[in-house]
Amino acid sequence: MAEDFEPKIVGFLCNWCSYAGADLCGVSRYQYPTNIRVVRVMCSTRISPHMVLRILREGADGVILGGCHIGDCHYISGNYYTERRFEMMEKMIELAGLEPERIRLEWVSASEGERFSKVVSDFVSQIKKLGPSPVRNKPEVAKKLEGAENASKSFRMKALVSKEYNLLTKENVYEEMLDPERLRNLIEQAANDEYERSLILTLTQDKSLSVKDLSKIIDVPTDRVLEHIVALRQKNLIAMEHPDGFTPTYHAIIIGGE
Amino acid sequence: MENDKSNEELRVGVFVCHCGTNIGGFVDVPSVAEYAKTLPGVVFAMDNLYTCAEDGLAAIKNAIKEHKLNRVVVASCTPRTHAPLFQATVEEAGLNKYLFTFVNIREHCSWVHMKEKEKATEKARDLVRMGVARVKLLSPQEEPRIPVEKSALVIGGGVAGMTAAHSLAKMGFPVHLVEKEKELGGFVRNLNNLYVTTKDATETIMPLIEKVKSHPNIKVYLNSKVSNVHGFIGNFDVKIKPNDKDEEVEHKVGSIIVATGAIEYTKEALYGYNVYKNVVTLTEFEIMCKNKTLPKVKNVAFIQCAGSRGQDVSYCSRICCNVAIKNAINIVDNYDNLLGIAEQTGKAVEEVPVEPKAPTEVLERRRRRSSRGRGREDEEVAEEVKRGPGERIEVTIFNRDIMSYGIAHELYFNKAREKRVRFVRYKPDRRPEVIMDGDKLMIKYFHETLAVEREMPVDLVILSTPLIAQPDAEDISRLLKVPCGQDGFFLEAHVKLRPVDFATDGVFVCGTARGPADITESIEQAEAAASRAATPLAAGYVQAEAIMAHVDQEICSGCGTCIDVCPYGAITKNEEGLAEVVAAACKGCGCCGASCPENAISMTNYTDEQLMAEALAALKEAI
Ligand SMILES: Cc1cc2nc3c(=O)[nH]c(=O)nc-3n(C[C@H](O)[C@H](O)[C@H](O)COP(=O)(O)OP(=O)(O)OC[C@H]3O[C@@H](n4cnc5c(N)ncnc54)[C@H](O)[C@@H]3O)c2cc1C
Ligand code: SF4
Ligand code: SF4
Ligand code: FES
């Protein structure tokens, strides 16, 4: 860890509580380190996981999200979703091999000026301890983060995470509530699948790879890689080739336009 | 209009503010402005001593004209207070206000990094670069105008609800007034008299009830509740359901006022409540007065702040000091009358408002009170004390401090003292105790001034318990999507600046539904809420902020996730089963955007692209 390492930290603060808390912090002259750069959003619920993953991929050492305390969101329930999405982000970051401590979610009210300075100071020193983001000198981490980013944008992940709150709090059409444990497992499993599949697609974009190659790079048993490939082929997302006549290799089908 | 940015050359102007020395003292402002000039797209940058002052604003307008700016960045204080001013300024210079970006280098920079000018300056440069990255991607927006239904719904038929309804009706708007009980009047129906007058409480508000009932613009629904609310400012669909029937009536209204009032707090065994006979709450006492079911007594004690101010609830219920004083005076003046004994004379309850005394008299009274020779002599002075046929009734008010706020009420308090009502203070760590000594009800207390433990016999203990939120406030909160605060009362949009608005547009609150208030205050709030509610009705349209969701129907698969997550029910399915945003209802929170599994939703003025450009500019020099 470099002694004079000055982390680059991006913050997203909701307009109504945490941004206002940061304002009050300024008005009351509580000091904190200069490392944070704040982007204002209307509500913490605006922040999609893929945005945070992208920022990390581009080299940020840490990302902090600020919202209103649970129950105080200006838009009633926005921060419940933020909480769910944040869990997903942590999971994805971990899968990509980055420390989940590089992101943080904090509730800061408009009256917690002093607390805002403490939160930032604390996060900065936490990131200093972790050291510079490995993304800067390890391109494979960036690739993995790209996989995570795409996974977090996938239909399955977004639908599951968005519905989690309602599934857990509102009765479904059969008038029963879902068992939170089971839902957690479901999401966990989906996150793993989607991450691995996205990573396969990301890795095979530039060059064709065999099941064995892929298994080695993403550190997943060959049978599981094959399973993913079958699923991806069904969706017409990956194509098979036989360059040397024997071992099949795969490459992602890039759909132009987007 | 939205697309004209693509072929138009970007001409960004950046204005960096010194804010006197507030920013200038801790950030090298001129160097930040110089730096801004080097950013691609920036054609003009300057620093100002005070950008928000007359000449600072003029400088922005001149530069827009002179340098043909089509994007403006101001780096100064916080958008939370100053954005409207600068937006109006660029608009005056002919630029759409959505082509402006605010960069906060005061609250978020100079004031929090006061000892590291160099690093603070570097941060200010980064923040300006982020703002420029954002502003270049903005496009002009039109704020949508939405027509409104010119009628209102008022929930709650107490003093506040009736006042608001009548006020709106007088302005010519049809009003639906929904009351869950069988009668109008609300809490006042429980009360004996209202302070500062001695007339029967229900009689006092009878004219209001009559006016409401007979007004052609008001439709009263008694014994009914609101069962469903959908929609948004100007266009609410509401359903009203009688408590005993299943058939609902439906109406469209433009504004909604919540005036559901409050109830009185009680707790088993609080100062012997419900354990000993003759320990009652203020309301129970007033009901006993009305029904003439009071016991014969010699010693009466009030205990103020019973259950409030940190004991059970945190807040001060505000009205109870005055209510206790009112009742103490009633007891001293008229107890026999209250009992029904002296009813035949009828005279004793004439309206005798407190007369403001001449200042000299007040001074005189103060002098007398502060002089040592109190006691017997004083009693002679209090000539107004009416003795009953038997003995005089002793009234003691145990209090932490008396909050007889306002002009009339302080005089009222003085009047009680003149009538020899005893005020005994207690501290929250040494509260009085209500105990039973054999068959005698007693109060044990610590006399603050004399610093001794004392006991006194009492025949009636009246507890001044606080007003608390309606038990079903949560239902209304869910129905109307408006928040309740920690104490369960409805929470206004801004405690100082928007006291009768909810954050949800088109919904307003007044009376004790908002927190403890007396009738005067409830009426003031009701009149305010009525005029706020009338604003969109009178205008005939509402203008929404252009921060909202937009569904790309080419991409939407109709999965309905966005409909599930939107806290305002602002998304509906169209005939093709695809999602459609109702502009007037959308508040622009962005939840649907972050949720849509097809990534079909973008937020105007806060697109993914704009946010990412801003965030990534924090990391990189090149944009
Ligand atoms: C003991 C006591 C003594 C007081 N003495 C005085 C006094 O002397 N002078 C004075 O100025 N003030 C006094 N007050 C205060 C006074 O009672 C209140 O200020 C006043 O009642 C507030 O009026 P409101 O319309 O806001 O609420 P309320 O009077 O409580 O009316 C609310 C109405 O809404 C109805 N409602 C509730 N929920 C629903 C629903 N979901 N749907 C439909 N309808 C609903 C209720 O049935 C009720 O009719 C006293 C209060 C107490 C407790
Ligand atoms: S969440 Fe997205 S795809 Fe689903 S209905 Fe809404 S806009 Fe359409
Ligand atoms: S931005 Fe928020 S309020 Fe608007 S439609 Fe989406 S979820 Fe609803
Ligand atoms: S507005 Fe702050 S979290 Fe929603």
mmCIF file of N, CA, C and O in Angstrom, chain B residues 151-169 171 173-179 226 229 236 238 253-261 476 479-480 482 490 499-502 504-514 522-537:
data_model
loop_
_atom_site.group_PDB
_atom_site.id
_atom_site.type_symbol
_atom_site.label_atom_id
_atom_site.label_comp_id
_atom_site.label_asym_id
_atom_site.label_seq_id
_atom_site.Cartn_x
_atom_site.Cartn_y
_atom_site.Cartn_z
ATOM 1 N N SER B 151 -62.621 20.018 -8.079
ATOM 2 C CA SER B 151 -63.367 19.702 -6.862
ATOM 3 C C SER B 151 -62.406 19.103 -5.856
ATOM 4 O O SER B 151 -61.274 18.780 -6.191
ATOM 5 N N ALA B 152 -62.881 18.984 -4.614
ATOM 6 C CA ALA B 152 -61.960 18.522 -3.570
ATOM 7 C C ALA B 152 -62.607 17.478 -2.672
ATOM 8 O O ALA B 152 -63.831 17.389 -2.571
ATOM 9 N N LEU B 153 -61.734 16.708 -2.025
ATOM 10 C CA LEU B 153 -62.171 15.746 -1.011
ATOM 11 C C LEU B 153 -61.577 16.190 0.313
ATOM 12 O O LEU B 153 -60.400 16.523 0.387
ATOM 13 N N VAL B 154 -62.416 16.230 1.362
ATOM 14 C CA VAL B 154 -61.908 16.519 2.698
ATOM 15 C C VAL B 154 -62.204 15.307 3.567
ATOM 16 O O VAL B 154 -63.357 14.854 3.632
ATOM 17 N N ILE B 155 -61.186 14.778 4.222
ATOM 18 C CA ILE B 155 -61.375 13.604 5.079
ATOM 19 C C ILE B 155 -61.346 14.041 6.533
ATOM 20 O O ILE B 155 -60.332 14.542 7.017
ATOM 21 N N GLY B 156 -62.463 13.864 7.222
ATOM 22 C CA GLY B 156 -62.555 14.261 8.627
ATOM 23 C C GLY B 156 -63.468 15.453 8.798
ATOM 24 O O GLY B 156 -63.252 16.501 8.207
ATOM 25 N N GLY B 157 -64.520 15.288 9.617
ATOM 26 C CA GLY B 157 -65.509 16.351 9.791
ATOM 27 C C GLY B 157 -65.419 17.031 11.137
ATOM 28 O O GLY B 157 -66.431 17.375 11.743
ATOM 29 N N GLY B 158 -64.191 17.206 11.635
ATOM 30 C CA GLY B 158 -64.003 18.004 12.850
ATOM 31 C C GLY B 158 -63.949 19.470 12.481
ATOM 32 O O GLY B 158 -64.285 19.856 11.348
ATOM 33 N N VAL B 159 -63.515 20.292 13.429
ATOM 34 C CA VAL B 159 -63.458 21.734 13.184
ATOM 35 C C VAL B 159 -62.592 22.040 11.960
ATOM 36 O O VAL B 159 -62.955 22.840 11.097
ATOM 37 N N ALA B 160 -61.445 21.351 11.874
ATOM 38 C CA ALA B 160 -60.523 21.636 10.778
ATOM 39 C C ALA B 160 -61.133 21.243 9.434
ATOM 40 O O ALA B 160 -61.148 22.041 8.493
ATOM 41 N N GLY B 161 -61.631 20.013 9.352
ATOM 42 C CA GLY B 161 -62.197 19.533 8.099
ATOM 43 C C GLY B 161 -63.381 20.374 7.655
ATOM 44 O O GLY B 161 -63.507 20.726 6.475
ATOM 45 N N MET B 162 -64.254 20.722 8.612
ATOM 46 C CA MET B 162 -65.435 21.528 8.254
ATOM 47 C C MET B 162 -65.014 22.904 7.752
ATOM 48 O O MET B 162 -65.563 23.426 6.784
ATOM 49 N N THR B 163 -64.046 23.503 8.448
ATOM 50 C CA THR B 163 -63.582 24.833 8.041
ATOM 51 C C THR B 163 -63.007 24.795 6.627
ATOM 52 O O THR B 163 -63.333 25.641 5.788
ATOM 53 N N ALA B 164 -62.162 23.786 6.379
ATOM 54 C CA ALA B 164 -61.532 23.689 5.053
ATOM 55 C C ALA B 164 -62.603 23.484 3.986
ATOM 56 O O ALA B 164 -62.581 24.131 2.933
ATOM 57 N N ALA B 165 -63.547 22.580 4.275
ATOM 58 C CA ALA B 165 -64.592 22.286 3.296
ATOM 59 C C ALA B 165 -65.407 23.540 2.989
ATOM 60 O O ALA B 165 -65.677 23.863 1.831
ATOM 61 N N HIS B 166 -65.768 24.261 4.052
ATOM 62 C CA HIS B 166 -66.601 25.443 3.861
ATOM 63 C C HIS B 166 -65.856 26.517 3.084
ATOM 64 O O HIS B 166 -66.417 27.190 2.213
ATOM 65 N N SER B 167 -64.578 26.648 3.399
ATOM 66 C CA SER B 167 -63.769 27.635 2.719
ATOM 67 C C SER B 167 -63.698 27.350 1.215
ATOM 68 O O SER B 167 -63.868 28.246 0.384
ATOM 69 N N LEU B 168 -63.464 26.093 0.868
ATOM 70 C CA LEU B 168 -63.409 25.713 -0.548
ATOM 71 C C LEU B 168 -64.769 25.887 -1.215
ATOM 72 O O LEU B 168 -64.876 26.344 -2.354
ATOM 73 N N ALA B 169 -65.817 25.534 -0.477
ATOM 74 C CA ALA B 169 -67.168 25.652 -1.030
ATOM 75 C C ALA B 169 -67.482 27.111 -1.349
ATOM 76 O O ALA B 169 -68.061 27.432 -2.384
ATOM 77 N N MET B 171 -65.417 29.314 -2.202
ATOM 78 C CA MET B 171 -64.685 29.720 -3.410
ATOM 79 C C MET B 171 -65.337 29.163 -4.666
ATOM 80 O O MET B 171 -64.884 29.412 -5.777
ATOM 81 N N PHE B 173 -65.936 25.747 -5.245
ATOM 82 C CA PHE B 173 -65.562 24.389 -5.644
ATOM 83 C C PHE B 173 -66.414 23.347 -4.918
ATOM 84 O O PHE B 173 -66.598 23.447 -3.713
ATOM 85 N N PRO B 174 -66.915 22.362 -5.648
ATOM 86 C CA PRO B 174 -67.654 21.283 -4.998
ATOM 87 C C PRO B 174 -66.729 20.503 -4.056
ATOM 88 O O PRO B 174 -65.570 20.250 -4.406
ATOM 89 N N VAL B 175 -67.242 20.164 -2.870
ATOM 90 C CA VAL B 175 -66.426 19.463 -1.879
ATOM 91 C C VAL B 175 -67.151 18.216 -1.395
ATOM 92 O O VAL B 175 -68.356 18.251 -1.126
ATOM 93 N N HIS B 176 -66.431 17.117 -1.292
ATOM 94 C CA HIS B 176 -66.953 15.903 -0.674
ATOM 95 C C HIS B 176 -66.322 15.800 0.703
ATOM 96 O O HIS B 176 -65.108 15.700 0.825
ATOM 97 N N LEU B 177 -67.148 15.846 1.734
ATOM 98 C CA LEU B 177 -66.639 15.807 3.108
ATOM 99 C C LEU B 177 -66.999 14.460 3.728
ATOM 100 O O LEU B 177 -68.178 14.127 3.861
ATOM 101 N N VAL B 178 -65.982 13.704 4.100
ATOM 102 C CA VAL B 178 -66.211 12.347 4.602
ATOM 103 C C VAL B 178 -65.903 12.270 6.096
ATOM 104 O O VAL B 178 -64.793 12.609 6.524
ATOM 105 N N GLU B 179 -66.875 11.829 6.873
ATOM 106 C CA GLU B 179 -66.709 11.718 8.330
ATOM 107 C C GLU B 179 -67.077 10.305 8.754
ATOM 108 O O GLU B 179 -68.131 9.793 8.390
ATOM 109 N N VAL B 226 -63.094 6.763 3.361
ATOM 110 C CA VAL B 226 -62.536 6.702 2.011
ATOM 111 C C VAL B 226 -61.920 5.321 1.855
ATOM 112 O O VAL B 226 -61.101 4.904 2.662
ATOM 113 N N VAL B 229 -58.077 5.373 -3.172
ATOM 114 C CA VAL B 229 -57.637 6.594 -3.845
ATOM 115 C C VAL B 229 -56.624 6.216 -4.908
ATOM 116 O O VAL B 229 -55.697 5.452 -4.643
ATOM 117 N N PHE B 236 -57.510 12.861 -8.999
ATOM 118 C CA PHE B 236 -57.639 11.723 -8.097
ATOM 119 C C PHE B 236 -58.988 11.036 -8.331
ATOM 120 O O PHE B 236 -60.016 11.703 -8.455
ATOM 121 N N VAL B 238 -61.457 8.834 -6.277
ATOM 122 C CA VAL B 238 -61.632 8.396 -4.895
ATOM 123 C C VAL B 238 -62.924 7.604 -4.751
ATOM 124 O O VAL B 238 -63.903 7.838 -5.465
ATOM 125 N N VAL B 253 -61.622 14.039 -7.987
ATOM 126 C CA VAL B 253 -61.326 15.314 -7.339
ATOM 127 C C VAL B 253 -59.919 15.773 -7.712
ATOM 128 O O VAL B 253 -59.079 14.968 -8.107
ATOM 129 N N GLY B 254 -59.698 17.076 -7.537
ATOM 130 C CA GLY B 254 -58.397 17.633 -7.894
ATOM 131 C C GLY B 254 -57.442 17.737 -6.718
ATOM 132 O O GLY B 254 -56.230 17.638 -6.880
ATOM 133 N N SER B 255 -57.995 17.975 -5.509
ATOM 134 C CA SER B 255 -57.149 18.097 -4.317
ATOM 135 C C SER B 255 -57.784 17.302 -3.178
ATOM 136 O O SER B 255 -58.989 17.071 -3.181
ATOM 137 N N ILE B 256 -56.949 16.952 -2.226
ATOM 138 C CA ILE B 256 -57.429 16.198 -1.064
ATOM 139 C C ILE B 256 -56.875 16.843 0.204
ATOM 140 O O ILE B 256 -55.692 17.199 0.263
ATOM 141 N N ILE B 257 -57.749 17.014 1.198
ATOM 142 C CA ILE B 257 -57.288 17.545 2.483
ATOM 143 C C ILE B 257 -57.515 16.484 3.564
ATOM 144 O O ILE B 257 -58.600 15.924 3.677
ATOM 145 N N VAL B 258 -56.473 16.208 4.330
ATOM 146 C CA VAL B 258 -56.580 15.258 5.430
ATOM 147 C C VAL B 258 -56.787 16.046 6.721
ATOM 148 O O VAL B 258 -55.957 16.879 7.087
ATOM 149 N N ALA B 259 -57.917 15.806 7.397
ATOM 150 C CA ALA B 259 -58.207 16.508 8.653
ATOM 151 C C ALA B 259 -58.821 15.507 9.626
ATOM 152 O O ALA B 259 -59.902 15.702 10.148
ATOM 153 N N THR B 260 -58.099 14.417 9.836
ATOM 154 C CA THR B 260 -58.669 13.307 10.597
ATOM 155 C C THR B 260 -58.445 13.424 12.098
ATOM 156 O O THR B 260 -58.827 12.525 12.853
ATOM 157 N N GLY B 261 -57.811 14.518 12.528
ATOM 158 C CA GLY B 261 -57.737 14.774 13.956
ATOM 159 C C GLY B 261 -56.844 13.815 14.718
ATOM 160 O O GLY B 261 -55.988 13.128 14.152
ATOM 161 N N ILE B 476 -54.658 5.702 6.142
ATOM 162 C CA ILE B 476 -54.749 6.881 5.285
ATOM 163 C C ILE B 476 -53.400 7.131 4.628
ATOM 164 O O ILE B 476 -53.309 7.497 3.462
ATOM 165 N N LEU B 479 -53.125 4.784 1.810
ATOM 166 C CA LEU B 479 -54.106 5.109 0.781
ATOM 167 C C LEU B 479 -53.666 6.313 -0.058
ATOM 168 O O LEU B 479 -53.784 6.319 -1.275
ATOM 169 N N LEU B 480 -53.144 7.322 0.616
ATOM 170 C CA LEU B 480 -52.805 8.565 -0.084
ATOM 171 C C LEU B 480 -51.327 8.680 -0.398
ATOM 172 O O LEU B 480 -50.895 9.656 -0.998
ATOM 173 N N VAL B 482 -48.873 9.264 1.648
ATOM 174 C CA VAL B 482 -48.290 10.391 2.372
ATOM 175 C C VAL B 482 -47.690 9.831 3.664
ATOM 176 O O VAL B 482 -48.183 8.846 4.195
ATOM 177 N N PHE B 490 -49.341 12.919 10.869
ATOM 178 C CA PHE B 490 -48.974 13.126 9.467
ATOM 179 C C PHE B 490 -47.823 14.119 9.369
ATOM 180 O O PHE B 490 -47.762 15.089 10.122
ATOM 181 N N PRO B 499 -45.902 24.057 5.740
ATOM 182 C CA PRO B 499 -46.504 23.394 6.897
ATOM 183 C C PRO B 499 -47.816 22.663 6.640
ATOM 184 O O PRO B 499 -48.170 21.793 7.424
ATOM 185 N N VAL B 500 -48.577 22.993 5.613
ATOM 186 C CA VAL B 500 -49.827 22.258 5.397
ATOM 187 C C VAL B 500 -49.811 21.429 4.110
ATOM 188 O O VAL B 500 -50.811 20.824 3.749
ATOM 189 N N ASP B 501 -48.663 21.393 3.437
ATOM 190 C CA ASP B 501 -48.553 20.564 2.229
ATOM 191 C C ASP B 501 -48.006 19.201 2.612
ATOM 192 O O ASP B 501 -47.212 19.078 3.533
ATOM 193 N N PHE B 502 -48.384 18.203 1.876
ATOM 194 C CA PHE B 502 -47.646 16.958 1.905
ATOM 195 C C PHE B 502 -46.634 17.010 0.771
ATOM 196 O O PHE B 502 -46.785 17.773 -0.184
ATOM 197 N N THR B 504 -46.437 14.809 -1.356
ATOM 198 C CA THR B 504 -47.230 14.376 -2.496
ATOM 199 C C THR B 504 -48.081 15.546 -2.966
ATOM 200 O O THR B 504 -48.890 16.074 -2.204
ATOM 201 N N ASP B 505 -47.899 15.951 -4.199
ATOM 202 C CA ASP B 505 -48.624 17.119 -4.694
ATOM 203 C C ASP B 505 -50.127 16.897 -4.660
ATOM 204 O O ASP B 505 -50.605 15.801 -4.940
ATOM 205 N N GLY B 506 -50.843 17.941 -4.313
ATOM 206 C CA GLY B 506 -52.298 17.870 -4.357
ATOM 207 C C GLY B 506 -52.925 17.328 -3.091
ATOM 208 O O GLY B 506 -54.138 17.233 -2.987
ATOM 209 N N VAL B 507 -52.105 16.946 -2.100
ATOM 210 C CA VAL B 507 -52.652 16.444 -0.838
ATOM 211 C C VAL B 507 -52.150 17.343 0.295
ATOM 212 O O VAL B 507 -50.971 17.674 0.363
ATOM 213 N N PHE B 508 -53.088 17.740 1.170
ATOM 214 C CA PHE B 508 -52.762 18.712 2.207
ATOM 215 C C PHE B 508 -53.252 18.208 3.559
ATOM 216 O O PHE B 508 -54.063 17.293 3.634
ATOM 217 N N VAL B 509 -52.765 18.836 4.621
ATOM 218 C CA VAL B 509 -53.109 18.358 5.956
ATOM 219 C C VAL B 509 -53.366 19.543 6.871
ATOM 220 O O VAL B 509 -52.760 20.606 6.712
ATOM 221 N N CYS B 510 -54.301 19.389 7.812
ATOM 222 C CA CYS B 510 -54.539 20.457 8.776
ATOM 223 C C CYS B 510 -55.131 19.901 10.056
ATOM 224 O O CYS B 510 -55.609 18.774 10.094
ATOM 225 N N GLY B 511 -55.090 20.716 11.083
ATOM 226 C CA GLY B 511 -55.676 20.343 12.361
ATOM 227 C C GLY B 511 -54.809 19.383 13.142
ATOM 228 O O GLY B 511 -53.612 19.242 12.877
ATOM 229 N N THR B 512 -55.431 18.692 14.099
ATOM 230 C CA THR B 512 -54.642 17.851 14.998
ATOM 231 C C THR B 512 -54.144 16.575 14.320
ATOM 232 O O THR B 512 -53.363 15.843 14.912
ATOM 233 N N ALA B 513 -54.557 16.319 13.087
ATOM 234 C CA ALA B 513 -53.979 15.201 12.337
ATOM 235 C C ALA B 513 -52.479 15.416 12.147
ATOM 236 O O ALA B 513 -51.717 14.481 11.987
ATOM 237 N N ARG B 514 -52.076 16.674 12.190
ATOM 238 C CA ARG B 514 -50.682 17.072 11.965
ATOM 239 C C ARG B 514 -49.893 17.123 13.254
ATOM 240 O O ARG B 514 -48.685 17.225 13.258
ATOM 241 N N SER B 522 -56.134 25.043 14.627
ATOM 242 C CA SER B 522 -56.682 24.085 13.657
ATOM 243 C C SER B 522 -57.406 24.832 12.544
ATOM 244 O O SER B 522 -57.314 24.478 11.374
ATOM 245 N N ILE B 523 -58.126 25.885 12.927
ATOM 246 C CA ILE B 523 -58.862 26.661 11.926
ATOM 247 C C ILE B 523 -57.895 27.429 11.028
ATOM 248 O O ILE B 523 -58.060 27.471 9.809
ATOM 249 N N GLU B 524 -56.854 27.984 11.643
ATOM 250 C CA GLU B 524 -55.849 28.682 10.830
ATOM 251 C C GLU B 524 -55.266 27.736 9.781
ATOM 252 O O GLU B 524 -55.151 28.063 8.602
ATOM 253 N N GLN B 525 -54.913 26.546 10.255
ATOM 254 C CA GLN B 525 -54.324 25.568 9.331
ATOM 255 C C GLN B 525 -55.333 25.147 8.273
ATOM 256 O O GLN B 525 -54.986 24.945 7.107
ATOM 257 N N ALA B 526 -56.585 25.016 8.691
ATOM 258 C CA ALA B 526 -57.616 24.580 7.750
ATOM 259 C C ALA B 526 -57.804 25.618 6.647
ATOM 260 O O ALA B 526 -57.927 25.284 5.469
ATOM 261 N N GLU B 527 -57.807 26.890 7.035
ATOM 262 C CA GLU B 527 -57.941 27.948 6.023
ATOM 263 C C GLU B 527 -56.735 27.926 5.093
ATOM 264 O O GLU B 527 -56.860 28.107 3.877
ATOM 265 N N ALA B 528 -55.554 27.692 5.679
ATOM 266 C CA ALA B 528 -54.339 27.630 4.860
ATOM 267 C C ALA B 528 -54.418 26.444 3.899
ATOM 268 O O ALA B 528 -54.151 26.576 2.700
ATOM 269 N N ALA B 529 -54.817 25.290 4.432
ATOM 270 C CA ALA B 529 -54.888 24.090 3.592
ATOM 271 C C ALA B 529 -55.905 24.302 2.476
ATOM 272 O O ALA B 529 -55.679 23.889 1.335
ATOM 273 N N ALA B 530 -57.033 24.949 2.811
ATOM 274 C CA ALA B 530 -58.049 25.174 1.796
ATOM 275 C C ALA B 530 -57.494 26.050 0.677
ATOM 276 O O ALA B 530 -57.723 25.790 -0.510
ATOM 277 N N SER B 531 -56.730 27.068 1.044
ATOM 278 C CA SER B 531 -56.241 27.944 -0.017
ATOM 279 C C SER B 531 -55.153 27.252 -0.830
ATOM 280 O O SER B 531 -55.046 27.429 -2.037
ATOM 281 N N ARG B 532 -54.348 26.420 -0.154
ATOM 282 C CA ARG B 532 -53.346 25.645 -0.895
ATOM 283 C C ARG B 532 -54.037 24.655 -1.835
ATOM 284 O O ARG B 532 -53.623 24.475 -2.971
ATOM 285 N N ALA B 533 -55.103 24.032 -1.327
ATOM 286 C CA ALA B 533 -55.809 23.041 -2.142
ATOM 287 C C ALA B 533 -56.515 23.704 -3.312
ATOM 288 O O ALA B 533 -56.722 23.095 -4.364
ATOM 289 N N ALA B 534 -56.885 24.972 -3.115
ATOM 290 C CA ALA B 534 -57.614 25.672 -4.172
ATOM 291 C C ALA B 534 -56.703 26.146 -5.291
ATOM 292 O O ALA B 534 -57.158 26.390 -6.408
ATOM 293 N N THR B 535 -55.415 26.277 -4.997
ATOM 294 C CA THR B 535 -54.498 26.824 -6.001
ATOM 295 C C THR B 535 -54.556 26.073 -7.336
ATOM 296 O O THR B 535 -54.818 26.685 -8.372
ATOM 297 N N PRO B 536 -54.364 24.742 -7.327
ATOM 298 C CA PRO B 536 -54.450 24.050 -8.629
ATOM 299 C C PRO B 536 -55.870 24.074 -9.202
ATOM 300 O O PRO B 536 -56.031 24.142 -10.426
ATOM 301 N N LEU B 537 -56.889 24.079 -8.320
ATOM 302 C CA LEU B 537 -58.271 24.080 -8.812
ATOM 303 C C LEU B 537 -58.560 25.386 -9.539
ATOM 304 O O LEU B 537 -59.198 25.417 -10.592
#
